[in-house]
Short mmCIF file of C-alpha atoms and ligand atoms in Angstrom, two decimals:
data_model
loop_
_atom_site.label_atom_id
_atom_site.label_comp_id
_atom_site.label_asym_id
_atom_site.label_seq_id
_atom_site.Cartn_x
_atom_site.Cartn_y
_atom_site.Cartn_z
CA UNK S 219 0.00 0.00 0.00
CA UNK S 220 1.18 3.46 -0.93
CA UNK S 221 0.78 6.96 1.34
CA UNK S 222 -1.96 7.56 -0.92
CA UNK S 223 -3.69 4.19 -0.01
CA UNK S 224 -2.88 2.58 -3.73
CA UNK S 225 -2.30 -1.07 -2.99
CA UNK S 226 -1.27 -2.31 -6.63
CA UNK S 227 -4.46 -3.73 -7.26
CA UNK S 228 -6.23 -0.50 -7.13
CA UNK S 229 -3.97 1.23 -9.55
CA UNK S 230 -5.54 -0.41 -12.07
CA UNK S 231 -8.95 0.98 -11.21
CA UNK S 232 -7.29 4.59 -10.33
CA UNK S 233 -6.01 4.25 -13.92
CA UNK S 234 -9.53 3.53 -15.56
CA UNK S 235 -10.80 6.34 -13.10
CA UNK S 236 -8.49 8.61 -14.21
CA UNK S 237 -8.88 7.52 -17.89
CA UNK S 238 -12.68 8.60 -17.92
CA UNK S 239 -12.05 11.81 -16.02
CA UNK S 240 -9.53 12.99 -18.70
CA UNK S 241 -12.19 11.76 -21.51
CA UNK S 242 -14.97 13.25 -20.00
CA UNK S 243 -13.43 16.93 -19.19
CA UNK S 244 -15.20 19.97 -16.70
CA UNK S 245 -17.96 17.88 -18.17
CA UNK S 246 -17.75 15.61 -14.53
CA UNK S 247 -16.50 16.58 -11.32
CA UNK S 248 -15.73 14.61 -8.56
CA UNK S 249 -15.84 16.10 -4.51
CA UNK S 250 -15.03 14.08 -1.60
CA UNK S 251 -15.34 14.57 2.13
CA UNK S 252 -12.38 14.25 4.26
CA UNK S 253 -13.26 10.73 5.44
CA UNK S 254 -13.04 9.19 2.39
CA UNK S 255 -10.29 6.58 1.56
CA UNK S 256 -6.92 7.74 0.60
CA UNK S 257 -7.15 6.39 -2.21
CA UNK S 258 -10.37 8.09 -3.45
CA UNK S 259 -9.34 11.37 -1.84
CA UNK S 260 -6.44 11.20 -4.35
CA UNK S 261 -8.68 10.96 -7.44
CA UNK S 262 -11.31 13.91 -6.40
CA UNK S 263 -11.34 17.24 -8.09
CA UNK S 264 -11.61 18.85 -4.51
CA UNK S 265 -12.54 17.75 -1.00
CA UNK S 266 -13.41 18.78 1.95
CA UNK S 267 -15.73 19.29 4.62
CA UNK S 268 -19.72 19.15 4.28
CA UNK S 269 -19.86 22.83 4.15
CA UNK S 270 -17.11 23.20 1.60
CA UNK S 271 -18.62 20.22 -0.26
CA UNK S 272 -22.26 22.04 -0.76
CA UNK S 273 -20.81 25.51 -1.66
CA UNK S 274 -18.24 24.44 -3.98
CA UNK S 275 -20.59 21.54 -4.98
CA UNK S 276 -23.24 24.49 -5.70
CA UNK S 277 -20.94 26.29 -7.91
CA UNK S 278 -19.76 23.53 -9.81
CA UNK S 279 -20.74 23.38 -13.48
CA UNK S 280 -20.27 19.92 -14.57
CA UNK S 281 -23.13 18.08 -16.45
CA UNK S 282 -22.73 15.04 -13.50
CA UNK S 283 -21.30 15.32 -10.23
CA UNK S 284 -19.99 12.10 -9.12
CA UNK S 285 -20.06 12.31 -5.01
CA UNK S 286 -18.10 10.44 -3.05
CA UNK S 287 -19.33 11.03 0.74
CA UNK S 288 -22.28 9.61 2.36
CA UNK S 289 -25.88 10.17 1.37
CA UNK S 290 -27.24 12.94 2.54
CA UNK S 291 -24.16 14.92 1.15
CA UNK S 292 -25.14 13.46 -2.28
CA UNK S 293 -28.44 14.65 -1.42
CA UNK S 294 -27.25 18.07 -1.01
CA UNK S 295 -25.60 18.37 -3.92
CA UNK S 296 -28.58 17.32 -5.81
CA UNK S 297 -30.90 19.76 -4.19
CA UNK S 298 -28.62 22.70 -5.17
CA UNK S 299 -27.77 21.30 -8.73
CA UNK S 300 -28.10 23.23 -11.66
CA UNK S 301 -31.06 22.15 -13.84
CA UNK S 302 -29.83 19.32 -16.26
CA UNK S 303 -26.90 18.75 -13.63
CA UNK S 304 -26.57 15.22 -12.68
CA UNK S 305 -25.23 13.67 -9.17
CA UNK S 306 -24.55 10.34 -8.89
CA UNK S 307 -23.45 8.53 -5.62
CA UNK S 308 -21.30 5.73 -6.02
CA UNK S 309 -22.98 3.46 -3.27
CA UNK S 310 -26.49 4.83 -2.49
CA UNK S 311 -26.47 1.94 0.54
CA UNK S 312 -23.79 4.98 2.38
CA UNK S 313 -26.15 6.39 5.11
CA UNK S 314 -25.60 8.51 7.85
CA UNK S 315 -27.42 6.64 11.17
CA UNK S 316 -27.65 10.01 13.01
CA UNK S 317 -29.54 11.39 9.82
CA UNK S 318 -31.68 8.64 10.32
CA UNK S 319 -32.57 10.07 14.15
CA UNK S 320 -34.72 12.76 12.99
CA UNK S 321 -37.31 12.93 10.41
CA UNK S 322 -40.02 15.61 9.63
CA UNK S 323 -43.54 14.19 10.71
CA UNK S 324 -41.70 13.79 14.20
CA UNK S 325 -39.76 17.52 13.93
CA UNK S 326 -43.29 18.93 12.70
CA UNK S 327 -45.10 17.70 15.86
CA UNK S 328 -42.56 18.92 18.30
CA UNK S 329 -42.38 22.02 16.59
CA UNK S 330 -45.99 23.22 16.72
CA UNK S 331 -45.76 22.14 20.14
CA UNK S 332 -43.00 24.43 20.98
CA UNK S 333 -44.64 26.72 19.18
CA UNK S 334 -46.97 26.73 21.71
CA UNK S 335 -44.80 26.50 24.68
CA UNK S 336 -42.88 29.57 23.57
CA UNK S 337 -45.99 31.65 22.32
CA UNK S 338 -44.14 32.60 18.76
CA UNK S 339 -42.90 30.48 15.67
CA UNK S 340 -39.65 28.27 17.25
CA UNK S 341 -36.84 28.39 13.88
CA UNK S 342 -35.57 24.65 12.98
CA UNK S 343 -31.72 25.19 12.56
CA UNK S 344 -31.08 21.88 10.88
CA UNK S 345 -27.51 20.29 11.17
CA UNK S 346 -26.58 19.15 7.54
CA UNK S 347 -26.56 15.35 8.81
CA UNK S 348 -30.21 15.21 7.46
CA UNK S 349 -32.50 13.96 4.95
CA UNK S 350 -34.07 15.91 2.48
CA UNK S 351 -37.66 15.80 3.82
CA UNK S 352 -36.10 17.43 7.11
CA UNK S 353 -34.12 20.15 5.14
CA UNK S 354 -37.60 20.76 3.36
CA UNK S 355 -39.04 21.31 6.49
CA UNK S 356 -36.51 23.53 7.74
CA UNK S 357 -36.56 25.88 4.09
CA UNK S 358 -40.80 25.91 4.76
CA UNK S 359 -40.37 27.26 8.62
CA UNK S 360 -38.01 30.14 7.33
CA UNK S 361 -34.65 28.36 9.03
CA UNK S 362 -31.37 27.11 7.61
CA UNK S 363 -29.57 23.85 7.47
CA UNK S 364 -25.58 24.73 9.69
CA UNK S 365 -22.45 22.36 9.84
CA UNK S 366 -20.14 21.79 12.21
CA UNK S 367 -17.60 25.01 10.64
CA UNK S 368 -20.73 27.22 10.85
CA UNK S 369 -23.41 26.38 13.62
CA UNK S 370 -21.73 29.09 16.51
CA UNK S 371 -22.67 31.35 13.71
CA UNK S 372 -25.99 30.53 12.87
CA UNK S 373 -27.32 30.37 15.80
CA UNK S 374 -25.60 34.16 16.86
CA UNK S 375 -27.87 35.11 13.82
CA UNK S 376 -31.16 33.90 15.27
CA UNK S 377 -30.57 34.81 18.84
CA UNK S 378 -30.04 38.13 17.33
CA UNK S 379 -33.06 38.22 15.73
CA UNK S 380 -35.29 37.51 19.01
CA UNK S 381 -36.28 33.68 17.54
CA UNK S 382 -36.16 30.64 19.86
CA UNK S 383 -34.44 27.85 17.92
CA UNK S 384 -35.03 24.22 17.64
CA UNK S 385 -31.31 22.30 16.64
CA UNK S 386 -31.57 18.90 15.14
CA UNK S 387 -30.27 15.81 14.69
CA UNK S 388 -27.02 16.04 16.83
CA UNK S 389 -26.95 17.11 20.62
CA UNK S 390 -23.73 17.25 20.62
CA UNK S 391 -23.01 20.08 18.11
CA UNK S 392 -25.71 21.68 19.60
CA UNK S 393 -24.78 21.51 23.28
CA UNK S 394 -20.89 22.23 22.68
CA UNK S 395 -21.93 25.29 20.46
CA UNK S 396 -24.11 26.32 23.00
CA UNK S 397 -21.01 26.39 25.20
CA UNK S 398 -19.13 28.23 23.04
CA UNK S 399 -21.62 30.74 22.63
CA UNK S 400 -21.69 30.74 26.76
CA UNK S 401 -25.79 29.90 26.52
CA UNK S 402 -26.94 30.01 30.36
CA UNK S 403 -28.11 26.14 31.22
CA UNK S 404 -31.30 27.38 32.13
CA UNK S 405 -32.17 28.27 28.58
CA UNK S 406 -31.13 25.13 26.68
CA UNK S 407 -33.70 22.20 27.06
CA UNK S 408 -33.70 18.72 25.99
CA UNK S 409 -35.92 17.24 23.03
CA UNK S 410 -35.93 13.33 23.75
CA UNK S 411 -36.07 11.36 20.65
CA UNK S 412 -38.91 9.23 21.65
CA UNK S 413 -40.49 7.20 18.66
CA UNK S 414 -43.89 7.19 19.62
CA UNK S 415 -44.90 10.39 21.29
CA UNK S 416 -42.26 12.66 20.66
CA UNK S 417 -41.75 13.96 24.28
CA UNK S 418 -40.14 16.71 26.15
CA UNK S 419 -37.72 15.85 29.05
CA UNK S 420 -37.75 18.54 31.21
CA UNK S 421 -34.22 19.27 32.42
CA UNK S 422 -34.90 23.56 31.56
CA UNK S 423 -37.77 25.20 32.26
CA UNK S 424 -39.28 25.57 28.92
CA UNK S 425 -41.00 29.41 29.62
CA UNK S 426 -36.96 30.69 29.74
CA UNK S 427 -35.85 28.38 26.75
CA UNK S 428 -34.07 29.62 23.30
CA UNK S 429 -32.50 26.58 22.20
CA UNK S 430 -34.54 23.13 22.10
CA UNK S 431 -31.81 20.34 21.40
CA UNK S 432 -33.11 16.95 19.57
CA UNK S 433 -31.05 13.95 21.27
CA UNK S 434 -29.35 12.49 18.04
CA UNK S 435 -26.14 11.09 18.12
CA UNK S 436 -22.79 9.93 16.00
CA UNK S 437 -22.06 6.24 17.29
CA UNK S 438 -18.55 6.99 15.59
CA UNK S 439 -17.76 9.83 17.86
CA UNK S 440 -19.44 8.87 20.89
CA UNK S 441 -16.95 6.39 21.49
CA UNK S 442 -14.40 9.11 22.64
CA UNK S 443 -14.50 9.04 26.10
CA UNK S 444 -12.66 11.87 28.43
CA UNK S 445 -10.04 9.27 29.89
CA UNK S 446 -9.44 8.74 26.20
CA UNK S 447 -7.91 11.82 26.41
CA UNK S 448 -6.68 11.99 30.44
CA UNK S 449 -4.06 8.47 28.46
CA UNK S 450 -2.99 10.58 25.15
CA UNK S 451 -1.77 13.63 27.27
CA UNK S 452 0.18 10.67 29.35
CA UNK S 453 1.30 9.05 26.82
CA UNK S 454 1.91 11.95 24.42
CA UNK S 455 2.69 14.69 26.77
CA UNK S 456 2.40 18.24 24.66
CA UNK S 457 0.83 17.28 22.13
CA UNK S 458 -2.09 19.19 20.76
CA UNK S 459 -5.90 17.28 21.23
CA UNK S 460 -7.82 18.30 18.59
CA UNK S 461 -11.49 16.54 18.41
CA UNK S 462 -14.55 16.84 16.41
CA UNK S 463 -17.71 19.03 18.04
CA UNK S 464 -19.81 15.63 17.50
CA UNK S 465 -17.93 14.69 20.62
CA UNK S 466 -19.52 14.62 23.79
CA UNK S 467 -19.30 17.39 26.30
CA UNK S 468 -17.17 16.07 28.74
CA UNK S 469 -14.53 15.42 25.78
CA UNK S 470 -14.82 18.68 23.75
CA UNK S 471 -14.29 20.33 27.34
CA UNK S 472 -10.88 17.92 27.58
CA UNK S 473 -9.27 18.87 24.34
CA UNK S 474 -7.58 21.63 23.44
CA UNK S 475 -9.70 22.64 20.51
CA UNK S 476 -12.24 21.67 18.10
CA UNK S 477 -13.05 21.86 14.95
CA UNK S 478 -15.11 20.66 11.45
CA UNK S 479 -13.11 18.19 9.56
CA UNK S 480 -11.54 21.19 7.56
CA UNK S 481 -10.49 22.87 10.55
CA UNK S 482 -8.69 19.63 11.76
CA UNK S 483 -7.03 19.49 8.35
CA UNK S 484 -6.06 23.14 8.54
CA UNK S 485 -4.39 22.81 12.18
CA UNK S 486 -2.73 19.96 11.26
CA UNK S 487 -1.26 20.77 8.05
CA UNK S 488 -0.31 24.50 9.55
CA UNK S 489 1.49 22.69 12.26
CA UNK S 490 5.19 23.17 12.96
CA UNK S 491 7.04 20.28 11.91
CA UNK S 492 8.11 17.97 14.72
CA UNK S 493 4.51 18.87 16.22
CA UNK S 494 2.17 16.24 17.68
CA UNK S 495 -1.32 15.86 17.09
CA UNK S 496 -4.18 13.53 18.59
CA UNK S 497 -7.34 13.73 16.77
CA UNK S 498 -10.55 12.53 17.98
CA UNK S 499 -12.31 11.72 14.87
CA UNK S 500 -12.83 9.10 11.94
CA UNK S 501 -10.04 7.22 12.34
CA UNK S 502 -8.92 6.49 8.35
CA UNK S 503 -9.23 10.18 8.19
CA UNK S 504 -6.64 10.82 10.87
CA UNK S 505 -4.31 7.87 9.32
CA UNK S 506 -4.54 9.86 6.26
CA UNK S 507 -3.64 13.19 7.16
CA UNK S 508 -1.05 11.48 9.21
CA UNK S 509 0.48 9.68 5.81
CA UNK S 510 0.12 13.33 4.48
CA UNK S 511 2.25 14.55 7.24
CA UNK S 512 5.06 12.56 8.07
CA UNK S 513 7.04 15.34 9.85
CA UNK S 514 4.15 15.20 12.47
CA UNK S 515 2.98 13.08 15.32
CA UNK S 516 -0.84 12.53 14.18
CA UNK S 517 -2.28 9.91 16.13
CA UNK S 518 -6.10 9.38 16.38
CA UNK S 519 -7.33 9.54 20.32
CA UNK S 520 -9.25 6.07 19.31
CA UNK S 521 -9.26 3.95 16.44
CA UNK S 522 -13.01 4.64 15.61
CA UNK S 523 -14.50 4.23 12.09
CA UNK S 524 -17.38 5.51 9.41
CA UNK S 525 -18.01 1.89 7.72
CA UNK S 526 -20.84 3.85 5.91
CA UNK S 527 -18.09 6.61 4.56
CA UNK S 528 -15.85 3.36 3.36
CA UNK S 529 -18.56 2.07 1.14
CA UNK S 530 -17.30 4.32 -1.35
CA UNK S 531 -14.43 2.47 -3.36
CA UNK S 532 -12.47 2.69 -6.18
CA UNK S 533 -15.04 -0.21 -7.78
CA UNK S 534 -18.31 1.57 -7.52
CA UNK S 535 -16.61 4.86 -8.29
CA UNK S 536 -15.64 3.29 -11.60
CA UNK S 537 -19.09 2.01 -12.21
CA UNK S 538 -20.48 4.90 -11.71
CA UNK S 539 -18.43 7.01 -14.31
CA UNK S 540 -18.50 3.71 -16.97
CA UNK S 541 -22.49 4.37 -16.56
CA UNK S 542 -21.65 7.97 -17.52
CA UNK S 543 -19.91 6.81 -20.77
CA UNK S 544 -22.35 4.20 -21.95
CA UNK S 545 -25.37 6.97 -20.89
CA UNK S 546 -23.50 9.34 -23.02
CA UNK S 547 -23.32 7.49 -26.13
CA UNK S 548 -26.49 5.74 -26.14
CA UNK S 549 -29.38 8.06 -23.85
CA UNK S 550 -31.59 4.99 -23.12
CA UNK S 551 -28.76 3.47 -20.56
CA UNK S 552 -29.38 4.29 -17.71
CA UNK S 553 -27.04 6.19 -14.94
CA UNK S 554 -25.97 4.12 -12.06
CA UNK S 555 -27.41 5.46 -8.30
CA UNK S 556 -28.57 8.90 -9.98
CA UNK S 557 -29.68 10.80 -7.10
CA UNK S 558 -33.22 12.06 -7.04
CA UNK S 559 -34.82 14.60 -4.82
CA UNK S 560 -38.94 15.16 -5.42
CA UNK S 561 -39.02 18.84 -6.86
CA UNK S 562 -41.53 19.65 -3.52
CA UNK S 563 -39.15 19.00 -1.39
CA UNK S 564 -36.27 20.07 -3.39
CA UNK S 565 -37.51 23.84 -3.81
CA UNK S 566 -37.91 23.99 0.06
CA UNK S 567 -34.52 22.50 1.07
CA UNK S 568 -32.79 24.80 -1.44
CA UNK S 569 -33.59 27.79 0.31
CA UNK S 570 -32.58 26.41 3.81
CA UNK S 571 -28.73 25.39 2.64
CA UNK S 572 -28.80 28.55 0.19
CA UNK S 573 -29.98 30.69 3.70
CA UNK S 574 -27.30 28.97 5.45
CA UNK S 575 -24.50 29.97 2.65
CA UNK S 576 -26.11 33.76 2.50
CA UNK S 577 -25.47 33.71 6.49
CA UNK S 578 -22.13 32.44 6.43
CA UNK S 579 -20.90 34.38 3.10
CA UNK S 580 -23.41 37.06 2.46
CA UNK S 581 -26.24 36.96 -0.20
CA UNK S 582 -23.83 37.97 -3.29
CA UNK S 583 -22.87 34.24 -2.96
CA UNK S 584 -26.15 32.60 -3.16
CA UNK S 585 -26.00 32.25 -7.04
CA UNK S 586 -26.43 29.34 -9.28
CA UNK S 587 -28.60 25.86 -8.66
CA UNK S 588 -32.16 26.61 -8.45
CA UNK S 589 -34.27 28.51 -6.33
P1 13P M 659 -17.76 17.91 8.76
O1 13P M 659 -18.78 18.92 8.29
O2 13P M 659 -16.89 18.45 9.85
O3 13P M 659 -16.98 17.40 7.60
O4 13P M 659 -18.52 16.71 9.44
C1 13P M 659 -19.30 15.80 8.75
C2 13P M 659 -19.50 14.56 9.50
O5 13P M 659 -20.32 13.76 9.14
C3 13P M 659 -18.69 14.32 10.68
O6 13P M 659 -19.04 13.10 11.25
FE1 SF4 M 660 -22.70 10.12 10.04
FE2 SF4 M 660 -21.01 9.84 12.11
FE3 SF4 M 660 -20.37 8.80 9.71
FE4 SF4 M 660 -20.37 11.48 10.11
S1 SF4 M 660 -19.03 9.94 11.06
S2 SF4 M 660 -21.26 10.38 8.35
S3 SF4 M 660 -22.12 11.69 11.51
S4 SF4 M 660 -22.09 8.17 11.03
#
């Protein structure tokens, strides 16, 4: 295997890969998220984190974009496509369990009850790690889709504004931006994510509440555990812990610092030589910026691992773009996993990830895709 994860039987696929990228041009483009393998990573046109994905993604202007990332990333892409644009993921079996912890019909419910509780309309600030149907939902109740880079921000912007806010799927970005932000306790309160009646655990009193946190949850990143962290600063005295806001509390408070995927890559790669690095998140990512790196210590604070981010390999990629080929010169063959988004539901997500790009960038950015 080489540093960029080419064992020699995958240089024949990177080869045929490569072969139909040349052939087909800016016609394709291919963006992958930081957790994809090394060897896929080394093949995409850019990559990066979710945020980066949908606003480069968005201004892309290739006929098909080939994502390699997990589903609802895919999805994203094909919400803010161009009309005519294609996306295509290479394994449409690469979910996202926490997406899976939150779905309208449920959000709807607890919303009008808040509502309610709060005596004006609660705004659903929707964490990317969602399906479309919850984006839609989010883009109809006037609120925006954040990511990990860009929540502390989105969330300044509707405190500003006087609105209550409901944050869903993941408690933990919620409650660690919350932190950040220096929320009092008495104003967050728990959502519990209870199939059948949708409750409300009352750990806040909910007259005083502005945030409303769903209880969804990363299994990947729950595994990091604060002695996790107590053993790498034995073991590995001075070295900088840098974990993902997914994290619980309790290990977000440990570290040093936190960050979105990018931001880990950033730190890292603007590291000093000789520096040394734990990392607690997806563990093939850390192994790969580590390869990347080899004048640093970068260690991950547990080996812990997105199988559903690994379904992506250099064989479906291929299949995927071969479908492009054999689409392109005869129209009745089909493309392979072409992702499709009902145009309902599409509309109304587009306008909560193009609100949460006009928040983060300012509205001159929001061009492109469809409304
Ligand atoms: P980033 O937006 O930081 O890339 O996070 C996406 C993700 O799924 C992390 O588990
Ligand atoms: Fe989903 Fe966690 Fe995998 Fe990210 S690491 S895609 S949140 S399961």
């Amino acid at each position: 295997m080489t540093a960029n994860g080419n064992a020699p039987g995958n240089q024949d696929l990177s080869q045929q890969i490569r072969a139909i990228k040349q052939r087909l041009g800016s016609r394709l483009v291919m963006p992958a998220h930081h957790y994809q393998r090394a060897e896929i990573v080394a093949l995409a046109d850019f990559i990066g984190d979710s945020y980066r994905l949908a606003k480069e993604g968005a201004a892309a202007q290739a006929d098909y974009i080939v994502f390699c990332g997990v589903r609802f990333m895919a999805e994203s892409a094909a919400i803010l496509a161009r009309p005519g644009q294609k996306v295509l993921i290479p394994d449409p079996v690469a979910g996202c369990p926490m997406a899976d912890m939150i779905e309208a019909e449920a959000a709807e419910t607890i919303l009008q009850s808040l509502d309610k509780l709060c005596g004006q309309t609660v705004i659903p600030l929707t964490y990317m790690n969602s399906y479309a149907d919850m984006k839609a939902l989010t883009g109809r109740r006037g609120g925006a889709i954040c990511t990990s880079s860009n929540a502390a921000k989105l969330l300044t912007h509707y405190f500003a504004a006087g609105q209550p806010v409901f944050f869903g799927p993941d408690y933990n970005l919620g409650i660690n931006t919350a932190r950040q932000l220096k929320l009092p306790a008495a104003e967050i309160f728990r959502v519990a994510r209870d199939g059948s009646r949708h409750g409300l655990v009352l750990d806040a009193d909910p007259a005083k509440a502005r945030l409303y946190l769903w209880d969804g949850f990363c299994h990947v990143h729950k595994r990091f555990k604060p002695e996790d962290i107590a053993a790498a600063r034995q073991r590995h005295p001075g070295s900088h812990i840098i974990v993902h806001p997914e994290s619980d509390e309790a290990v977000v408070q440990a570290a040093d610092s936190s960050g979105s995927t990018e931001a880990i890559y950033k730190a890292v790669a603007t590291g000093q030589p000789g520096s040394s690095w734990i990392v607690g998140t997806e563990a093939s990512f850390v192994h790969r910026i580590a390869a990347e790196f080899g004048d640093r210590l970068v260690l991950p604070l547990r080996e812990s691992y997105c199988f559903n981010m690994a379904r992506i390999t250099l064989d479906n990629v291929l299949a995927c773009l071969q479908s492009i080929e054999s689409h392109e010169s005869t129209a009745a063959k089909p493309l392979l996993h072409l992702v499709q988004v009902d145009e309902a539901i599409r509309s109304d997500a587009a306008a909560a990830l193009k609100a949460m790009i006009a928040i983060v960038e300012g509205p001159a950015l929001v061009q492109g895709g469809r409304s």
